[in-house]
PDB file of C-alpha atoms in Angstrom:
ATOM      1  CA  UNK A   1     -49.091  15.212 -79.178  1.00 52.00           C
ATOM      2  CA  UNK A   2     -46.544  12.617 -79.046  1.00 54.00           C
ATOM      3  CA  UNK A   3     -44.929  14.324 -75.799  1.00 54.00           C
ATOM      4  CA  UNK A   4     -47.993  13.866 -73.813  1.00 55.00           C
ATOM      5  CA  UNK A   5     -48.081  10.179 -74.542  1.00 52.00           C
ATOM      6  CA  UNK A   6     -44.886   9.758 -73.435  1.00 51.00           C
ATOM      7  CA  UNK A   7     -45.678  11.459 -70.118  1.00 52.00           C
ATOM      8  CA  UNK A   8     -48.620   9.029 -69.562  1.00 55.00           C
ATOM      9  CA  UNK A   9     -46.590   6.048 -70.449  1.00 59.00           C
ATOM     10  CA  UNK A  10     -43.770   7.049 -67.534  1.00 59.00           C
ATOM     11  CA  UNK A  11     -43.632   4.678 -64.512  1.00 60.00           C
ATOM     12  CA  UNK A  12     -44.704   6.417 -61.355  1.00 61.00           C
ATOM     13  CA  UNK A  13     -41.506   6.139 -59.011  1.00 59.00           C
ATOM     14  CA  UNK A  14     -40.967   3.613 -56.386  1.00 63.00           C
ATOM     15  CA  UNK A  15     -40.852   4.905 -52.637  1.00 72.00           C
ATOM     16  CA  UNK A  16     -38.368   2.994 -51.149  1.00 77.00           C
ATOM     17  CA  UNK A  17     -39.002   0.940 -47.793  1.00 81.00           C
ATOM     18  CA  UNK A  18     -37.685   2.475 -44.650  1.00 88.00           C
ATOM     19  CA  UNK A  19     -35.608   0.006 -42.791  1.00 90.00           C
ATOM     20  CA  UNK A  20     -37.333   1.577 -39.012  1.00 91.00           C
ATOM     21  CA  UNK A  21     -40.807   0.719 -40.471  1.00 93.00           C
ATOM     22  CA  UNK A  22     -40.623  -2.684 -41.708  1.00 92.00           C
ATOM     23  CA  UNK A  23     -38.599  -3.758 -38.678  1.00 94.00           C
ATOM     24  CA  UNK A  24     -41.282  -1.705 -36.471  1.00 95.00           C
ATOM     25  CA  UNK A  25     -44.433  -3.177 -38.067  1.00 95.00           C
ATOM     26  CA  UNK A  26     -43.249  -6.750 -38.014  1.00 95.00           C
ATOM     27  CA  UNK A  27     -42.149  -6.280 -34.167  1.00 97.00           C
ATOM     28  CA  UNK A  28     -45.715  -4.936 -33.165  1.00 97.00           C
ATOM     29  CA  UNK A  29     -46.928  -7.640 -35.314  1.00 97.00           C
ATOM     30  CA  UNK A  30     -44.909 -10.209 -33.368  1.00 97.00           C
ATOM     31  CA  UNK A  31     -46.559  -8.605 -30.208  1.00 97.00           C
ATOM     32  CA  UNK A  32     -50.380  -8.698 -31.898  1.00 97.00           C
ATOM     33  CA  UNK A  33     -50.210 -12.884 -32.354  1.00 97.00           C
ATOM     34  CA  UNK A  34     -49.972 -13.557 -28.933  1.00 98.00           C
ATOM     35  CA  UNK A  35     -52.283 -10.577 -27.522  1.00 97.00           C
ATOM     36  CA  UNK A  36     -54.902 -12.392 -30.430  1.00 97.00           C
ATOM     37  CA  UNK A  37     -54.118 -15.801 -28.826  1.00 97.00           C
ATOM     38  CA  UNK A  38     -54.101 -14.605 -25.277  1.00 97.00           C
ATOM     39  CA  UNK A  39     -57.967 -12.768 -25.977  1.00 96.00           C
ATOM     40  CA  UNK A  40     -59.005 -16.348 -28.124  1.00 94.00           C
ATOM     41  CA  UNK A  41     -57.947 -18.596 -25.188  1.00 94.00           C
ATOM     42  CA  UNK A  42     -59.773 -16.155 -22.141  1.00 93.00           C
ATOM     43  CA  UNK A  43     -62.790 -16.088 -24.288  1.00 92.00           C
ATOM     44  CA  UNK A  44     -63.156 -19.560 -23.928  1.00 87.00           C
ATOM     45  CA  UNK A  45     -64.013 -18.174 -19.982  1.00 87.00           C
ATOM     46  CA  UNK A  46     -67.164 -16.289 -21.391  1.00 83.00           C
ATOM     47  CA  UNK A  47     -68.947 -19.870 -20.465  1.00 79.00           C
ATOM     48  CA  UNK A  48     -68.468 -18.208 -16.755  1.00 78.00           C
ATOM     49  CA  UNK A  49     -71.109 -15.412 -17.103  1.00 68.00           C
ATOM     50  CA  UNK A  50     -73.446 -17.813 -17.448  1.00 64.00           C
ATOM     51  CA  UNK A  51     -72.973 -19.764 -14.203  1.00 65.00           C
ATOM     52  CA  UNK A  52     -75.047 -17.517 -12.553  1.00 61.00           C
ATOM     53  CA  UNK A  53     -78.005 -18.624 -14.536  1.00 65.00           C
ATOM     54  CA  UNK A  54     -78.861 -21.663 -12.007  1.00 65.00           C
ATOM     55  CA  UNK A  55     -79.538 -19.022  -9.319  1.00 64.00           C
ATOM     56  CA  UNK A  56     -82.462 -18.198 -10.257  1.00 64.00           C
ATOM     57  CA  UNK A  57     -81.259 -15.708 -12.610  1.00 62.00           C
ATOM     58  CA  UNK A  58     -82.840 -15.877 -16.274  1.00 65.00           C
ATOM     59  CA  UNK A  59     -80.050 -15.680 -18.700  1.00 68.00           C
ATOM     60  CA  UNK A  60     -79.682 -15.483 -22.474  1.00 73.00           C
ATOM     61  CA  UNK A  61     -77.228 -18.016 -23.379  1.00 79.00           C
ATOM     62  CA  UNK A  62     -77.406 -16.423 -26.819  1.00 83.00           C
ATOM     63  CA  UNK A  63     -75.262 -13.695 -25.958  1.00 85.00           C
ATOM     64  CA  UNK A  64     -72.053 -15.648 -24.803  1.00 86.00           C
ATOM     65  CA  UNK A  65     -72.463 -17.563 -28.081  1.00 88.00           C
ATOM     66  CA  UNK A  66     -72.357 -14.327 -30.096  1.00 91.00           C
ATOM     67  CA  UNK A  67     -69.366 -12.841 -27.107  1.00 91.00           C
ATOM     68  CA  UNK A  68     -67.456 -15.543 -28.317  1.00 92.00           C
ATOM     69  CA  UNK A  69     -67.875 -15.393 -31.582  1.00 94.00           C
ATOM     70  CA  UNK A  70     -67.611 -11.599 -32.139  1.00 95.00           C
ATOM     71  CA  UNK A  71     -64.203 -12.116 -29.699  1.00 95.00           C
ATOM     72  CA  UNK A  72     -62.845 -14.858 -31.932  1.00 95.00           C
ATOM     73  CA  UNK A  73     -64.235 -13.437 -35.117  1.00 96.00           C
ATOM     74  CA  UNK A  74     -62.887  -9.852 -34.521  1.00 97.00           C
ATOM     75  CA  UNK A  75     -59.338 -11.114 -33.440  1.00 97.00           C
ATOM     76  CA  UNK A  76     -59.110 -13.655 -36.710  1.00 97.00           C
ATOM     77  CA  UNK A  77     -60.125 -10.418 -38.668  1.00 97.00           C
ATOM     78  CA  UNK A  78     -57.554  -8.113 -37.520  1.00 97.00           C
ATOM     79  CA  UNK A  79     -54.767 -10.739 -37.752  1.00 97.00           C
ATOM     80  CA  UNK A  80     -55.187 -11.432 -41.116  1.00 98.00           C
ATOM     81  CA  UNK A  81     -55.728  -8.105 -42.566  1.00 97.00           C
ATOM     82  CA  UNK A  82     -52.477  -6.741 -40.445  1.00 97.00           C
ATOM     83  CA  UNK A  83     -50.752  -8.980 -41.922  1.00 97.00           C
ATOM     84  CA  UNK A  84     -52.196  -8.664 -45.752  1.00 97.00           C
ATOM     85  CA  UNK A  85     -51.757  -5.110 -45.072  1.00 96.00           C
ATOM     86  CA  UNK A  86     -48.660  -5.618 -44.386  1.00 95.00           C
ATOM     87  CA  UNK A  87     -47.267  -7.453 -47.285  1.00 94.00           C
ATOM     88  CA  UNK A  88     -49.291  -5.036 -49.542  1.00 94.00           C
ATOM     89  CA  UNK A  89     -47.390  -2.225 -47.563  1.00 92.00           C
ATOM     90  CA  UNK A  90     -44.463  -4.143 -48.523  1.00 89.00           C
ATOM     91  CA  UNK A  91     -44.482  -4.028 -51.729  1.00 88.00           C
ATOM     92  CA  UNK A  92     -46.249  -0.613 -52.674  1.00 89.00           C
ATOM     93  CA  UNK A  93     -43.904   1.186 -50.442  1.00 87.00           C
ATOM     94  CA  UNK A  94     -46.389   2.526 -47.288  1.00 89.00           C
ATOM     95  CA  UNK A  95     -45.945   2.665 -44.138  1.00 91.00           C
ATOM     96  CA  UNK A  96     -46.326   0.058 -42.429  1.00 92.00           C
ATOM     97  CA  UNK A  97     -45.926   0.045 -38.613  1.00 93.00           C
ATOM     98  CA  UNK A  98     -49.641   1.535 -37.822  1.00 93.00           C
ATOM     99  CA  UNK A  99     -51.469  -1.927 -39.545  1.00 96.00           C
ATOM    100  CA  UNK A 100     -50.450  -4.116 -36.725  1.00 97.00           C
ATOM    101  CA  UNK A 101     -51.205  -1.091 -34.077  1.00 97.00           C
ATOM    102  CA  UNK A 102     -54.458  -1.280 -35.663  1.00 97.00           C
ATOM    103  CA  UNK A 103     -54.683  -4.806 -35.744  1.00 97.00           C
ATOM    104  CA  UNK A 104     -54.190  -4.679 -31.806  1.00 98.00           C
ATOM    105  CA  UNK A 105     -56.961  -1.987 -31.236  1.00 98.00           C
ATOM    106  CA  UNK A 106     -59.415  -4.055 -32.933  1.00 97.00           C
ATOM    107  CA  UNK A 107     -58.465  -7.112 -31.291  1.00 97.00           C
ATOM    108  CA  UNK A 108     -59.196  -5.362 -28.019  1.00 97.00           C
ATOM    109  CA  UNK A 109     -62.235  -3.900 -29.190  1.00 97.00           C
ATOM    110  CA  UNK A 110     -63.497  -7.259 -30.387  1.00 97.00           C
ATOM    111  CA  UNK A 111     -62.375  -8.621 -26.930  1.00 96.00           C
ATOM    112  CA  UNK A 112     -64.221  -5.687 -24.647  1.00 95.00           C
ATOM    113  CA  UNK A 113     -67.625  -6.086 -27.027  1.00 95.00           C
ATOM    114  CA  UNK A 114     -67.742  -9.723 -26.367  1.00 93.00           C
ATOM    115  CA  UNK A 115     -66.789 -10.055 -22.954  1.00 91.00           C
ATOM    116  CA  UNK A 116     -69.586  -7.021 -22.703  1.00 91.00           C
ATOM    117  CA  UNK A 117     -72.116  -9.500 -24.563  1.00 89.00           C
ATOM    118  CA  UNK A 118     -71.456 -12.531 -22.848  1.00 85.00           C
ATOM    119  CA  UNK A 119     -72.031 -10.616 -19.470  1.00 81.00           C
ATOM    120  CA  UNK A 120     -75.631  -9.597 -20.631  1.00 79.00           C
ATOM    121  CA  UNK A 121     -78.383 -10.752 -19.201  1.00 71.00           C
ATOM    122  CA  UNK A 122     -82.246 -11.846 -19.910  1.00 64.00           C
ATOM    123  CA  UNK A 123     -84.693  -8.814 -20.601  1.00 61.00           C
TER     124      UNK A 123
END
């Protein structure tokens, strides 16, 4: 009895960090800033699709207001959890180099699904 409550009492064992993936993940994190501020600064041009709209075209304005904001909000969103993930990663011992790769995807998703709601027009 008193061996199995020192078996539940061990600490489980630290994995140690591999020098390749911290210096990996915080590279492709260095590279995920500026693709996030690149995508936040050309969604400002969403305001573009909707030049059309004093041809005679009937356009829903409402749709490069929620471009924008899914752009902006998907790009803040992977940012910050890359780099949470990241310093979690850090300390439990995971990998860490596929948050930021992640991070990017989403950013570019988030990018594509405005840019594809700001182009929208009137039904």
């Amino acid at each position: 009895m008193t061996d199995s409550l020192a078996v539940a009492t061990w600490p489980a064992p630290q994995r140690s960090l591999r020098t390749w993936d911290v210096v990996l993940g915080w590279v492709l994190y260095a590279f995920a800033v500026p693709l996030g501020m690149f995508t936040a600064y050309i969604t400002v041009f969403f305001a573009f699709a909707a030049d059309s709209c004093s041809s005679g075209v009937d356009c829903a304005y409402a749709y490069v207001d929620w471009g924008i904001w899914l752009s902006w909000g998907g790009t803040a969103f992977a940012l910050i959890s890359a780099l949470v993930m990241l310093l979690i990663s850090t300390f439990k011992g995971w990998l860490m180099w596929y948050w930021p790769v992640l991070s990017m995807a989403m950013i570019i998703a988030s990018f594509v699904g405005g840019a594809f709601l700001a182009g929208q027009e009137a039904a």
